[in-house]
PDB file of C-alpha atoms in Angstrom:
ATOM      1  CA  MET A   1      86.144  27.415   6.914  1.00 60.00           C
ATOM      2  CA  ASN A   2      88.347  29.057   4.289  1.00 67.00           C
ATOM      3  CA  GLU A   3      91.636  26.779   4.780  1.00 77.00           C
ATOM      4  CA  PRO A   4      92.505  24.632   2.090  1.00 81.00           C
ATOM      5  CA  ILE A   5      91.558  21.117   3.301  1.00 80.00           C
ATOM      6  CA  ALA A   6      88.097  22.995   4.638  1.00 74.00           C
ATOM      7  CA  ASP A   7      87.219  24.532   1.388  1.00 72.00           C
ATOM      8  CA  THR A   8      88.330  21.197  -0.755  1.00 73.00           C
ATOM      9  CA  VAL A   9      86.085  19.129   1.725  1.00 71.00           C
ATOM     10  CA  ARG A  10      83.119  21.457   0.783  1.00 65.00           C
ATOM     11  CA  GLY A  11      83.823  21.034  -3.011  1.00 65.00           C
ATOM     12  CA  ILE A  12      83.723  17.204  -2.498  1.00 68.00           C
ATOM     13  CA  LEU A  13      80.318  16.923  -0.524  1.00 67.00           C
ATOM     14  CA  ASP A  14      77.291  17.708  -1.616  1.00 63.00           C
ATOM     15  CA  GLY A  15      76.549  19.871   1.191  1.00 71.00           C
ATOM     16  CA  HIS A  16      77.675  21.008   4.811  1.00 74.00           C
ATOM     17  CA  PHE A  17      76.224  22.203   7.725  1.00 82.00           C
ATOM     18  CA  ILE A  18      77.484  24.687   9.523  1.00 85.00           C
ATOM     19  CA  MET A  19      77.676  25.085  13.440  1.00 90.00           C
ATOM     20  CA  ASP A  20      77.424  28.355  15.148  1.00 92.00           C
ATOM     21  CA  ARG A  21      78.485  28.920  18.734  1.00 93.00           C
ATOM     22  CA  LYS A  22      76.375  31.787  18.730  1.00 91.00           C
ATOM     23  CA  LEU A  23      73.327  29.946  18.462  1.00 89.00           C
ATOM     24  CA  ALA A  24      74.247  26.954  20.810  1.00 90.00           C
ATOM     25  CA  GLU A  25      75.096  30.224  23.521  1.00 91.00           C
ATOM     26  CA  ARG A  26      71.457  31.233  22.882  1.00 87.00           C
ATOM     27  CA  GLY A  27      70.225  27.504  23.719  1.00 86.00           C
ATOM     28  CA  GLN A  28      69.379  26.781  20.044  1.00 86.00           C
ATOM     29  CA  PHE A  29      70.250  22.721  19.373  1.00 89.00           C
ATOM     30  CA  PRO A  30      71.235  21.711  17.252  1.00 91.00           C
ATOM     31  CA  ALA A  31      72.882  24.928  16.651  1.00 91.00           C
ATOM     32  CA  ILE A  32      73.115  24.758  12.994  1.00 91.00           C
ATOM     33  CA  ASN A  33      73.343  28.026  10.949  1.00 92.00           C
ATOM     34  CA  THR A  34      70.937  27.730   8.393  1.00 93.00           C
ATOM     35  CA  LEU A  35      71.925  30.505   6.298  1.00 93.00           C
ATOM     36  CA  LYS A  36      75.693  29.516   5.865  1.00 89.00           C
ATOM     37  CA  SER A  37      75.013  25.789   5.361  1.00 87.00           C
ATOM     38  CA  ILE A  38      74.410  24.092   1.986  1.00 83.00           C
ATOM     39  CA  SER A  39      73.190  21.305   0.136  1.00 84.00           C
ATOM     40  CA  ARG A  40      73.528  21.205  -3.768  1.00 79.00           C
ATOM     41  CA  ILE A  41      71.131  18.492  -4.470  1.00 82.00           C
ATOM     42  CA  MET A  42      68.212  19.651  -2.266  1.00 87.00           C
ATOM     43  CA  ASN A  43      66.521  21.025  -5.289  1.00 86.00           C
ATOM     44  CA  GLN A  44      66.637  17.587  -6.898  1.00 86.00           C
ATOM     45  CA  ILE A  45      65.257  15.668  -3.695  1.00 89.00           C
ATOM     46  CA  THR A  46      62.574  18.040  -2.548  1.00 94.00           C
ATOM     47  CA  ASP A  47      59.133  18.692  -4.157  1.00 96.00           C
ATOM     48  CA  LYS A  48      58.119  22.381  -5.124  1.00 96.00           C
ATOM     49  CA  GLU A  49      56.467  23.113  -2.112  1.00 96.00           C
ATOM     50  CA  HIS A  50      59.490  22.106  -0.030  1.00 96.00           C
ATOM     51  CA  LYS A  51      61.382  24.472  -1.638  1.00 96.00           C
ATOM     52  CA  ASN A  52      59.101  27.296  -1.631  1.00 96.00           C
ATOM     53  CA  LEU A  53      58.811  27.131   2.211  1.00 97.00           C
ATOM     54  CA  ALA A  54      62.580  26.309   2.882  1.00 96.00           C
ATOM     55  CA  GLN A  55      63.175  29.671   0.911  1.00 96.00           C
ATOM     56  CA  GLN A  56      60.825  31.516   2.482  1.00 97.00           C
ATOM     57  CA  MET A  57      61.985  30.912   5.881  1.00 97.00           C
ATOM     58  CA  ARG A  58      65.486  31.149   4.721  1.00 97.00           C
ATOM     59  CA  SER A  59      64.834  34.790   3.202  1.00 98.00           C
ATOM     60  CA  LEU A  60      63.289  35.899   6.488  1.00 98.00           C
ATOM     61  CA  LEU A  61      66.172  34.624   8.655  1.00 97.00           C
ATOM     62  CA  ALA A  62      68.426  36.191   5.927  1.00 98.00           C
ATOM     63  CA  VAL A  63      66.487  39.805   6.227  1.00 98.00           C
ATOM     64  CA  TYR A  64      66.499  39.598   9.783  1.00 98.00           C
ATOM     65  CA  GLU A  65      70.240  38.582  10.365  1.00 96.00           C
ATOM     66  CA  GLU A  66      71.030  41.379   7.721  1.00 97.00           C
ATOM     67  CA  ASN A  67      69.255  44.064   9.887  1.00 97.00           C
ATOM     68  CA  SER A  68      69.357  42.336  13.355  1.00 96.00           C
ATOM     69  CA  GLU A  69      72.055  44.816  15.100  1.00 96.00           C
ATOM     70  CA  LEU A  70      69.973  47.940  14.082  1.00 96.00           C
ATOM     71  CA  ILE A  71      66.668  45.721  15.452  1.00 96.00           C
ATOM     72  CA  GLN A  72      68.549  45.136  18.616  1.00 94.00           C
ATOM     73  CA  ILE A  73      69.825  48.196  19.319  1.00 96.00           C
ATOM     74  CA  GLY A  74      66.289  49.530  18.750  1.00 95.00           C
ATOM     75  CA  ALA A  75      67.545  52.086  15.708  1.00 96.00           C
ATOM     76  CA  TYR A  76      65.328  50.148  13.657  1.00 96.00           C
ATOM     77  CA  LYS A  77      61.543  51.628  13.552  1.00 95.00           C
ATOM     78  CA  ARG A  78      58.939  49.323  12.954  1.00 95.00           C
ATOM     79  CA  GLY A  79      56.570  50.326   9.862  1.00 96.00           C
ATOM     80  CA  THR A  80      59.594  51.888   7.945  1.00 96.00           C
ATOM     81  CA  ASP A  81      60.118  48.609   6.116  1.00 97.00           C
ATOM     82  CA  PRO A  82      57.272  45.969   5.658  1.00 97.00           C
ATOM     83  CA  GLU A  83      60.055  43.113   4.738  1.00 98.00           C
ATOM     84  CA  ILE A  84      61.558  44.065   7.877  1.00 98.00           C
ATOM     85  CA  ASP A  85      59.016  44.182   9.920  1.00 98.00           C
ATOM     86  CA  ARG A  86      57.721  40.685   8.740  1.00 97.00           C
ATOM     87  CA  ALA A  87      61.179  39.092   9.657  1.00 98.00           C
ATOM     88  CA  ILE A  88      61.111  40.497  12.959  1.00 97.00           C
ATOM     89  CA  ASN A  89      57.352  39.074  12.959  1.00 97.00           C
ATOM     90  CA  PHE A  90      58.400  35.583  11.725  1.00 97.00           C
ATOM     91  CA  TYR A  91      61.937  35.375  13.750  1.00 96.00           C
ATOM     92  CA  PRO A  92      60.608  33.676  17.092  1.00 95.00           C
ATOM     93  CA  LYS A  93      58.603  31.551  15.217  1.00 96.00           C
ATOM     94  CA  ILE A  94      61.349  30.650  12.701  1.00 96.00           C
ATOM     95  CA  GLN A  95      63.947  30.123  16.167  1.00 93.00           C
ATOM     96  CA  SER A  96      61.468  27.698  17.932  1.00 93.00           C
ATOM     97  CA  PHE A  97      61.151  26.041  14.819  1.00 95.00           C
ATOM     98  CA  LEU A  98      64.748  25.116  14.372  1.00 94.00           C
ATOM     99  CA  LYS A  99      65.082  23.956  18.175  1.00 93.00           C
ATOM    100  CA  GLN A 100      65.055  20.468  18.789  1.00 90.00           C
ATOM    101  CA  GLU A 101      65.043  18.518  21.914  1.00 89.00           C
ATOM    102  CA  ILE A 102      68.021  15.763  22.109  1.00 87.00           C
ATOM    103  CA  PHE A 103      65.737  12.933  21.642  1.00 92.00           C
ATOM    104  CA  GLU A 104      62.967  14.652  19.693  1.00 92.00           C
ATOM    105  CA  THR A 105      62.225  12.987  16.149  1.00 93.00           C
ATOM    106  CA  ILE A 106      60.081  14.325  13.637  1.00 93.00           C
ATOM    107  CA  SER A 107      58.766  12.862  10.104  1.00 95.00           C
ATOM    108  CA  LEU A 108      59.905  15.173   7.141  1.00 94.00           C
ATOM    109  CA  GLU A 109      56.059  15.354   6.317  1.00 96.00           C
ATOM    110  CA  ASP A 110      55.762  17.016   9.923  1.00 97.00           C
ATOM    111  CA  SER A 111      58.203  18.881   9.821  1.00 96.00           C
ATOM    112  CA  ILE A 112      56.725  20.615   6.268  1.00 96.00           C
ATOM    113  CA  ASN A 113      53.346  20.796   7.731  1.00 97.00           C
ATOM    114  CA  LYS A 114      54.691  22.517  10.474  1.00 97.00           C
ATOM    115  CA  MET A 115      56.507  25.044   8.407  1.00 97.00           C
ATOM    116  CA  LYS A 116      53.922  25.631   6.363  1.00 96.00           C
ATOM    117  CA  ALA A 117      51.660  26.400   9.495  1.00 97.00           C
ATOM    118  CA  LEU A 118      54.115  28.616  10.802  1.00 96.00           C
ATOM    119  CA  LEU A 119      54.525  30.562   7.755  1.00 96.00           C
ATOM    120  CA  ASN A 120      50.830  30.524   7.048  1.00 93.00           C
ATOM    121  CA  GLY A 121      50.114  32.215  10.452  1.00 80.00           C
ATOM    122  CA  GLY A 122      48.763  28.790  11.902  1.00 56.00           C
TER     123      GLY A 122
END
């Protein structure tokens, strides 16, 4: 990703999807790493609610990923940090949301509604 050609392409394009072999190995398809993938115009083409929902999901994923080693080896004890506890609770739901079957299609509106339901406990 840090090679001159890749860096130049990232600078020219609006954004980029980063594919992650570890996600594919866990059965997440498409294997897009949402934390490393970027869109420069998302804020210009989405409404406030959509941006807020997407940011909440990204924040939960980031907290989980930052603490994943502690969580996976059992070194993190629930109740120590409410933000990490929340991320742990939402992580499987978010992973499920991010998975898609090969021929599955979903509208933008339905996707936003699913994000809303997921984050509001529905």
